[in-house]
Tab-separated table of C-alpha atoms in Angstrom:
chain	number	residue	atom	x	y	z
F	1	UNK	CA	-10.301	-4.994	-46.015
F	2	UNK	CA	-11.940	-8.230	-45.064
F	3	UNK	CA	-15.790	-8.178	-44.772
F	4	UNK	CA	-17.922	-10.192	-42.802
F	5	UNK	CA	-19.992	-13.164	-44.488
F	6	UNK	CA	-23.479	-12.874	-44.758
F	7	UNK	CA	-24.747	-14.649	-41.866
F	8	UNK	CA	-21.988	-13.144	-39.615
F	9	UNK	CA	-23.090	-9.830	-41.039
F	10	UNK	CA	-26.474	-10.692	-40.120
F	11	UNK	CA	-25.735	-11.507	-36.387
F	12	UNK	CA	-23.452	-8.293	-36.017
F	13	UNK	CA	-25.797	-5.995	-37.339
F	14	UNK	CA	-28.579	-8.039	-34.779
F	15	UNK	CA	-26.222	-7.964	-31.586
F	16	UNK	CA	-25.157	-3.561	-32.239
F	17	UNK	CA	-28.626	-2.695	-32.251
F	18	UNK	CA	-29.482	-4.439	-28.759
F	19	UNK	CA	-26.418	-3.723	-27.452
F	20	UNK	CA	-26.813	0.052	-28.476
F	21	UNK	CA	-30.196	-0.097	-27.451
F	22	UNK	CA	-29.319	-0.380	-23.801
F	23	UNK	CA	-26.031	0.596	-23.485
F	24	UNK	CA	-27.934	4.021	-24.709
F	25	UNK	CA	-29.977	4.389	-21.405
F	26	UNK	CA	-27.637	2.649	-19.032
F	27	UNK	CA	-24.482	1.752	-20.545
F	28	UNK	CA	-23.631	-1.651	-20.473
F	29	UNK	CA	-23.559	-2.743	-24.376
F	30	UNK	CA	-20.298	-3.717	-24.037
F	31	UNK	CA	-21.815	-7.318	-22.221
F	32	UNK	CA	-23.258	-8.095	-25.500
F	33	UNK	CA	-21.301	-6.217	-28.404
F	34	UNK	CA	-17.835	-7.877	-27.503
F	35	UNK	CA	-18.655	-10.982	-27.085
F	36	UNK	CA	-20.342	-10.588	-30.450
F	37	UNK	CA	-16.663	-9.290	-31.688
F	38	UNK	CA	-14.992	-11.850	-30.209
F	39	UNK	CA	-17.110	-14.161	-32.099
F	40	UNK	CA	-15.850	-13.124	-35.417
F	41	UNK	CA	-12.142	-14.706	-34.838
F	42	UNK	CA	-10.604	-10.969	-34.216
F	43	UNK	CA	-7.448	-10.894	-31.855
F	44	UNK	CA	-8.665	-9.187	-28.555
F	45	UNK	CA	-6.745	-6.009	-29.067
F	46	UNK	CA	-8.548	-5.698	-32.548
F	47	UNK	CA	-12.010	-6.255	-30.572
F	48	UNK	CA	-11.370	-3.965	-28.456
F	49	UNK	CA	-10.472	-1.081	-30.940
F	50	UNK	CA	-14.254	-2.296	-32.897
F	51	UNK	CA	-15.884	-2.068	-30.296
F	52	UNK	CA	-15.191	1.373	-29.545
F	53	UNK	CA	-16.534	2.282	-33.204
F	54	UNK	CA	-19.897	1.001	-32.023
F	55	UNK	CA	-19.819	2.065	-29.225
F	56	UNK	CA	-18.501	6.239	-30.526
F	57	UNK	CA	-21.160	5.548	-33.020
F	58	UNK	CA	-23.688	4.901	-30.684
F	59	UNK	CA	-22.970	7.027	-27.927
F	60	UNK	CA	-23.096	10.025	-30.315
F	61	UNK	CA	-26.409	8.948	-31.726
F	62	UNK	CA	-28.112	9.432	-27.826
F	63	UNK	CA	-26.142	12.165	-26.980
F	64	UNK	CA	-27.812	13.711	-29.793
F	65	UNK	CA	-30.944	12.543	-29.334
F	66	UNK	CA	-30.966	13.414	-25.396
F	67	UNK	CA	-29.232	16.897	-26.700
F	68	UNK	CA	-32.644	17.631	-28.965
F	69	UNK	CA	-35.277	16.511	-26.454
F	70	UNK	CA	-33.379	19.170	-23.636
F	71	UNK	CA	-32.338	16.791	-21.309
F	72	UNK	CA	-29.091	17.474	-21.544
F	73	UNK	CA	-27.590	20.314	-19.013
F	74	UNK	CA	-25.217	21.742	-21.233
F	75	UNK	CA	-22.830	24.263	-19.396
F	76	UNK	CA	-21.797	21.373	-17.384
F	77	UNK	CA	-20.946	18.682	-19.175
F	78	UNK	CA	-19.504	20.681	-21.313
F	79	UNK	CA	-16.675	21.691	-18.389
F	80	UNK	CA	-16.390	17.466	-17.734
F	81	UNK	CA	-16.278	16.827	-21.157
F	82	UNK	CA	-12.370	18.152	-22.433
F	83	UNK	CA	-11.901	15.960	-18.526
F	84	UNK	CA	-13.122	12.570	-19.654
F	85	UNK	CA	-12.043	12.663	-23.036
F	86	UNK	CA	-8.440	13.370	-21.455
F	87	UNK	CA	-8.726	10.713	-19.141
F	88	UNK	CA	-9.648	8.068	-22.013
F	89	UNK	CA	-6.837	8.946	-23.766
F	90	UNK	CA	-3.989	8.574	-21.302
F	91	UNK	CA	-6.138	5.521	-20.002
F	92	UNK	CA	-6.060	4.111	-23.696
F	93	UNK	CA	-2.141	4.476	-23.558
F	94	UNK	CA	-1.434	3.207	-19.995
F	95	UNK	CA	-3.552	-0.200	-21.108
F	96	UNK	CA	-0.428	-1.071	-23.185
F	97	UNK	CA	2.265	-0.574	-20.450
F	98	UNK	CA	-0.090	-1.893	-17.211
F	99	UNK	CA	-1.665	-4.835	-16.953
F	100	UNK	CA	-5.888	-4.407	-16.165
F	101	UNK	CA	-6.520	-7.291	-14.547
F	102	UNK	CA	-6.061	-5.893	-11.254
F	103	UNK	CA	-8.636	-3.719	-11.354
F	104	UNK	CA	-11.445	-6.664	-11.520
F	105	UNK	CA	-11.972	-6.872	-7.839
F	106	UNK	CA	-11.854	-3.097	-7.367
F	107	UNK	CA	-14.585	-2.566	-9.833
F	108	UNK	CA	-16.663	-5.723	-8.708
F	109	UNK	CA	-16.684	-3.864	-5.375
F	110	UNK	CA	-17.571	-0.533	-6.593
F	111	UNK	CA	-20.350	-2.150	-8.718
F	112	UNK	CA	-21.603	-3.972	-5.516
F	113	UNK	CA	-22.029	-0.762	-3.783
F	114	UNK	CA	-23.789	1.681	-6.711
F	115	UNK	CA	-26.409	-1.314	-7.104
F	116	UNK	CA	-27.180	-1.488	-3.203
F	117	UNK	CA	-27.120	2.178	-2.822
F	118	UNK	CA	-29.949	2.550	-5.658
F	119	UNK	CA	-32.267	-0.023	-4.245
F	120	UNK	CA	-32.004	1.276	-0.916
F	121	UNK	CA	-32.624	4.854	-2.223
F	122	UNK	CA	-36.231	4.574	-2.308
F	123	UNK	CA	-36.247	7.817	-4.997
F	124	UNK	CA	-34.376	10.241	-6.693
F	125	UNK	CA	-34.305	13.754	-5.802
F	126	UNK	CA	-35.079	14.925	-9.744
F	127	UNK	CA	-34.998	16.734	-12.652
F	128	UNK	CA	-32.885	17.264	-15.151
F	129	UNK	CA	-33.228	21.055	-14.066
F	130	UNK	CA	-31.330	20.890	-10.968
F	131	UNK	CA	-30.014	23.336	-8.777
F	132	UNK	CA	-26.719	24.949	-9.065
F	133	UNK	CA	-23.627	23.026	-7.899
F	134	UNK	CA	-21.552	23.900	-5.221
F	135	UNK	CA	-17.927	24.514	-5.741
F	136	UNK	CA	-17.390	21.186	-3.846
F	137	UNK	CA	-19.661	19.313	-5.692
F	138	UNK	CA	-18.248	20.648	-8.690
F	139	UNK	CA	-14.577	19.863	-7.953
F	140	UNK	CA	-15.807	16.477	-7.082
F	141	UNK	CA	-17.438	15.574	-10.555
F	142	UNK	CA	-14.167	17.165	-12.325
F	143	UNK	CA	-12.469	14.745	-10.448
F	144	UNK	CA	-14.797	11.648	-11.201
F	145	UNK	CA	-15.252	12.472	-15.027
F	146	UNK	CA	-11.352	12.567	-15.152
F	147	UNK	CA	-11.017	9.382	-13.607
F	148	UNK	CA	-14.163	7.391	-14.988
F	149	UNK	CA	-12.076	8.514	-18.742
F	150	UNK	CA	-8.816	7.242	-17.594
F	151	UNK	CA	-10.933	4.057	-16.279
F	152	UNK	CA	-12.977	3.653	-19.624
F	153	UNK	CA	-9.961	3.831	-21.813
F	154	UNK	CA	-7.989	1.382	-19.624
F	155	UNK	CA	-9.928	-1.342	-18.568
F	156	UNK	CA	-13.962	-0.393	-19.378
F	157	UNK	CA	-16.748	-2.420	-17.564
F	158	UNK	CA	-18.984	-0.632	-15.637
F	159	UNK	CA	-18.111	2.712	-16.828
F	160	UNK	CA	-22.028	3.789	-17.950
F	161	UNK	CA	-23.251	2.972	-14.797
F	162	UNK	CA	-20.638	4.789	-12.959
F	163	UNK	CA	-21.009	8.129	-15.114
F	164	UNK	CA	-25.484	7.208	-14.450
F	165	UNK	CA	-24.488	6.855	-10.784
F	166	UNK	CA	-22.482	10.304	-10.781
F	167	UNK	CA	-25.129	12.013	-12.457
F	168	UNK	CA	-27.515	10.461	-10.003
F	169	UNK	CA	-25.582	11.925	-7.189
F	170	UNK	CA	-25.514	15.612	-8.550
F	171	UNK	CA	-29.435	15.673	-8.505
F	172	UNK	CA	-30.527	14.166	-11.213
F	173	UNK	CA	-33.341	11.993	-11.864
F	174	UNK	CA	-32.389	8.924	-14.254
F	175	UNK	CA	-33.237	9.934	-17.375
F	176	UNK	CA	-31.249	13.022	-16.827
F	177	UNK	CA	-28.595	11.720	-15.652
F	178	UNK	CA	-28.739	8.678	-18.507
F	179	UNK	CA	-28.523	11.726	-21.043
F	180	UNK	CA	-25.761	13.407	-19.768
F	181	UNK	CA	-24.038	10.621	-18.719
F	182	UNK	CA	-24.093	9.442	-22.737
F	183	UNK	CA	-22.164	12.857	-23.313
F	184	UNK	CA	-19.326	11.953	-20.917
F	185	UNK	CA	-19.521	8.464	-22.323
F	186	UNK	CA	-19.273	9.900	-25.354
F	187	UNK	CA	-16.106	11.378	-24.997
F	188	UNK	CA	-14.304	8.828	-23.496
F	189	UNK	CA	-15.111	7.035	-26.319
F	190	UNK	CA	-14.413	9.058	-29.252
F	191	UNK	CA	-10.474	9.532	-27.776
F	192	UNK	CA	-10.160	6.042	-27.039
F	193	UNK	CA	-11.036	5.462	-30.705
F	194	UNK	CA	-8.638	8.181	-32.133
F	195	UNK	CA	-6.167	5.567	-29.641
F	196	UNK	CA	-6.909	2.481	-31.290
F	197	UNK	CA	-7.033	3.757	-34.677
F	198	UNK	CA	-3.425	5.595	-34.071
F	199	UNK	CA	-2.561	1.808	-33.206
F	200	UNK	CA	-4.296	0.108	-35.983
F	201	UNK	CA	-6.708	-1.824	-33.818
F	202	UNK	CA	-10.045	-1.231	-35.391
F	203	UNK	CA	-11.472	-3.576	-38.299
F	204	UNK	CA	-13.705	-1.247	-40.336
F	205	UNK	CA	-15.401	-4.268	-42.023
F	206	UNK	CA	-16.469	-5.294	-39.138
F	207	UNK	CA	-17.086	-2.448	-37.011
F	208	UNK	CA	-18.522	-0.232	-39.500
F	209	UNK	CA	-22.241	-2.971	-40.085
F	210	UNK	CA	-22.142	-2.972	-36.989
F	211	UNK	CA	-22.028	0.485	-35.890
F	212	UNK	CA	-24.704	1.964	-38.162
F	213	UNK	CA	-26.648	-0.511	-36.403
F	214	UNK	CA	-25.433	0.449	-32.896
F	215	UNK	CA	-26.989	4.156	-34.426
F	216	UNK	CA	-30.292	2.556	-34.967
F	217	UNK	CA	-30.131	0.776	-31.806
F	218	UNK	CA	-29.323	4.019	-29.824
F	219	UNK	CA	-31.921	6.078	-31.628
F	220	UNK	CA	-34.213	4.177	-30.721
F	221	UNK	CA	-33.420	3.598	-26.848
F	222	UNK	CA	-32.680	6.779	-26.220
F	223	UNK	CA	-36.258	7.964	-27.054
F	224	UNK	CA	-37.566	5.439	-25.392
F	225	UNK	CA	-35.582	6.710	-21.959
F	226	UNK	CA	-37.577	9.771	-22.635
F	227	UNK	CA	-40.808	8.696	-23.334
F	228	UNK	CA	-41.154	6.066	-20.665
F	229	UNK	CA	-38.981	7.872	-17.971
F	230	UNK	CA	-37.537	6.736	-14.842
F	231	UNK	CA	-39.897	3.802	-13.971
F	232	UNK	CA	-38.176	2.341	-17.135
F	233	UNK	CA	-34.888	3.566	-16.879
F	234	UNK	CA	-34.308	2.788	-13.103
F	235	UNK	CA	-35.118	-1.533	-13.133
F	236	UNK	CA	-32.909	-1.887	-16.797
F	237	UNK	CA	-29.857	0.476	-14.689
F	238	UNK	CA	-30.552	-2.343	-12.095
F	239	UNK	CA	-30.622	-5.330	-13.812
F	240	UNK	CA	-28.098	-4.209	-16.326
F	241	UNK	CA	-25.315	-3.046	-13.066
F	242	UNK	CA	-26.195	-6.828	-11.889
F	243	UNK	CA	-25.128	-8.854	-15.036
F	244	UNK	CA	-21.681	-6.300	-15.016
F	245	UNK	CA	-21.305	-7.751	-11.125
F	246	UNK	CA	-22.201	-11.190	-12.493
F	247	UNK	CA	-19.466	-11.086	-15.626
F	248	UNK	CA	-16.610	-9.453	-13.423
F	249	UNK	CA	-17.662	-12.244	-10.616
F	250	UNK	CA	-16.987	-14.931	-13.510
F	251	UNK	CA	-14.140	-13.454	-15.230
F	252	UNK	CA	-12.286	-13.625	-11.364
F	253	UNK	CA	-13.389	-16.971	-10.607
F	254	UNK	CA	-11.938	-18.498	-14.486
């Protein structure tokens, strides 16, 4: 197994614990963990696969850490969860017969309208105690949690501030719907993983430094969600769901 030098050791371990840090609130460590991967000289398949140790790593660390402060409404996500770690798998699969790229404009789109709708929405109805769900509603985020899995194991971007945005919808304020969001998040992840590891596309030397970091960095942004709250949460979902628009804008233009 090849291992990192020191200095690239050094910059891995530095780039999982900010990525983890606010890709544990909002999602969106993926803007600064892969290109961190891709600095390394891995093939893009096997960057992909690394990432998702981080990113299982750290998505497990908040989940846990939401799941101990009682932010997390349990009887529901656990009914999405078996649905998004589903989707992640067959997404996973379907990456290697489908091409991705033509789901850039789609997703720049969808991006475009979550970030106007939640700076037009003056406020949040909210709690994390909310009131029951209809049988539509529930249907509904079956649906999305099935889909958002397929869409995190295929192509990715985007996907923590969709799950936010869906949690945001149900009634939710943001720090509730950051913590139960990680679950789903979580589960998409962890199946993706089993993927890439069933295809040998994960680099353990790599991905391991960096993931106990990505721990450290989610442990620590995750209570930081909960001790600051919403007026925190709500401008880094923002500016976070901005730079995603900004990457997918560049990626389409080179």
């Amino acid at each position: 197994m090849e291992l990192p030098s020191f200095d690239m050791l050094l910059f891995l371990i530095a780039a999982g614990f900010v990525a983890a840090f606010i890709d544990s609130v909002v999602g969106g460590g993926g803007l600064i963990s892969l290109p961190a991967l891709l600095l390394t000289g891995l093939p893009p398949g096997m960057v992909l696969g690394t990432n998702k140790l981080g990113g299982t790593l750290s998505s497990l660390t908040s989940t846990a850490s939401f799941l101990f402060s009682g932010k997390i409404k349990g009887k529901l996500v656990l009914a999405l969860f078996p649905l998004s770690f589903a989707g992640s798998a067959l997404g996973t699969y379907s990456v290697h017969l489908v091409p991705s790229t033509f789901l850039k404009p789609l997703v720049v789109t969808m991006l475009i309208v979550v970030l106007i709708y939640t700076l037009l929405k003056k406020s949040w109805s909210g709690s994390a105690v909310q009131a029951p769900l209809t049988a539509g509603r529930t249907i509904g985020a079956a649906v999305c949690a099935l889909v958002l899995g397929f869409y995190d194991g295929f192509f990715g971007p985007g996907t923590g501030s969709f799950l936010l945005f869906l949690f945001l919808l149900l009634g939710f304020d943001f720090v509730g719907a950051s913590a139960n969001a990680k679950v789903l998040n979580f589960a998409s992840n962890i199946a993706s993983l089993v993927s890439f590891f069933l295809l040998k596309s994960v680099h353990i030397g790599y991905g391991l430094p960096m993931g106990v970091a990505m721990i450290f960095g989610a442990l620590v942004g995750s209570q930081f969600a909960i001790r600051q709250g919403s007026r925190y949460v709500k401008p880094l979902f923002l500016f976070v769901t901005t730079l995603l628009i900004g990457k997918q804008l560049w990626d389409l233009m080179h």
